[in-house]
mmCIF file of C-alpha atoms in Angstrom:
data_model
loop_
_atom_site.group_PDB
_atom_site.id
_atom_site.type_symbol
_atom_site.label_atom_id
_atom_site.label_comp_id
_atom_site.label_asym_id
_atom_site.label_seq_id
_atom_site.Cartn_x
_atom_site.Cartn_y
_atom_site.Cartn_z
ATOM 1 C CA MET A 1 -13.182 64.293 -24.261
ATOM 2 C CA LYS A 2 -11.699 64.662 -27.728
ATOM 3 C CA LYS A 3 -8.462 62.938 -26.687
ATOM 4 C CA LEU A 4 -10.397 60.017 -25.217
ATOM 5 C CA LEU A 5 -12.312 59.580 -28.463
ATOM 6 C CA LEU A 6 -9.097 59.640 -30.490
ATOM 7 C CA ILE A 7 -7.507 57.068 -28.179
ATOM 8 C CA LEU A 8 -10.528 54.767 -28.469
ATOM 9 C CA ILE A 9 -10.562 55.062 -32.264
ATOM 10 C CA ALA A 10 -6.817 54.363 -32.388
ATOM 11 C CA LEU A 11 -7.275 51.273 -30.207
ATOM 12 C CA VAL A 12 -10.047 49.957 -32.448
ATOM 13 C CA VAL A 13 -7.959 50.539 -35.586
ATOM 14 C CA LEU A 14 -4.865 48.928 -34.050
ATOM 15 C CA GLY A 15 -6.915 45.987 -32.800
ATOM 16 C CA GLY A 16 -8.429 45.447 -36.238
ATOM 17 C CA ALA A 17 -5.022 45.667 -37.896
ATOM 18 C CA GLY A 18 -3.594 43.207 -35.375
ATOM 19 C CA ALA A 19 -6.438 40.771 -35.939
ATOM 20 C CA ALA A 20 -5.992 41.019 -39.711
ATOM 21 C CA LEU A 21 -2.276 40.380 -39.300
ATOM 22 C CA VAL A 22 -2.886 37.272 -37.193
ATOM 23 C CA VAL A 23 -5.393 35.899 -39.707
ATOM 24 C CA ALA A 24 -3.016 36.598 -42.597
ATOM 25 C CA ALA A 25 -0.010 35.078 -40.817
ATOM 26 C CA THR A 26 -1.584 31.839 -39.646
ATOM 27 C CA THR A 27 -2.122 29.036 -42.118
ATOM 28 C CA SER A 28 -4.939 26.598 -41.732
ATOM 29 C CA PRO A 29 -4.350 23.166 -43.225
ATOM 30 C CA ALA A 30 -6.268 22.164 -46.317
ATOM 31 C CA PRO A 31 -8.815 19.396 -45.867
ATOM 32 C CA SER A 32 -7.173 15.992 -46.219
ATOM 33 C CA ALA A 33 -10.120 14.421 -48.023
ATOM 34 C CA PRO A 34 -13.115 15.871 -49.832
ATOM 35 C CA THR A 35 -16.304 15.799 -47.791
ATOM 36 C CA GLU A 36 -19.481 14.549 -49.367
ATOM 37 C CA ARG A 37 -22.849 14.716 -47.696
ATOM 38 C CA VAL A 38 -25.860 12.846 -49.037
ATOM 39 C CA ILE A 39 -29.222 14.444 -48.315
ATOM 40 C CA PRO A 40 -32.212 12.186 -48.837
ATOM 41 C CA ASN A 41 -34.889 13.333 -51.292
ATOM 42 C CA ASP A 42 -37.583 12.885 -48.622
ATOM 43 C CA ARG A 43 -36.569 16.192 -47.051
ATOM 44 C CA PHE A 44 -37.515 18.261 -50.104
ATOM 45 C CA PRO A 45 -41.093 18.959 -51.218
ATOM 46 C CA GLN A 46 -42.016 17.474 -54.575
#
């Protein structure tokens, strides 16, 4: 039972480290143009 728990914890740690590595290694492109959203005043209480 103790070995199974250690294996499961090791898998979770390795999976988290792998996910962090993938996120750190991939680059997402910066937005090409700034986004601007206009919200009408009618939606907010006065």
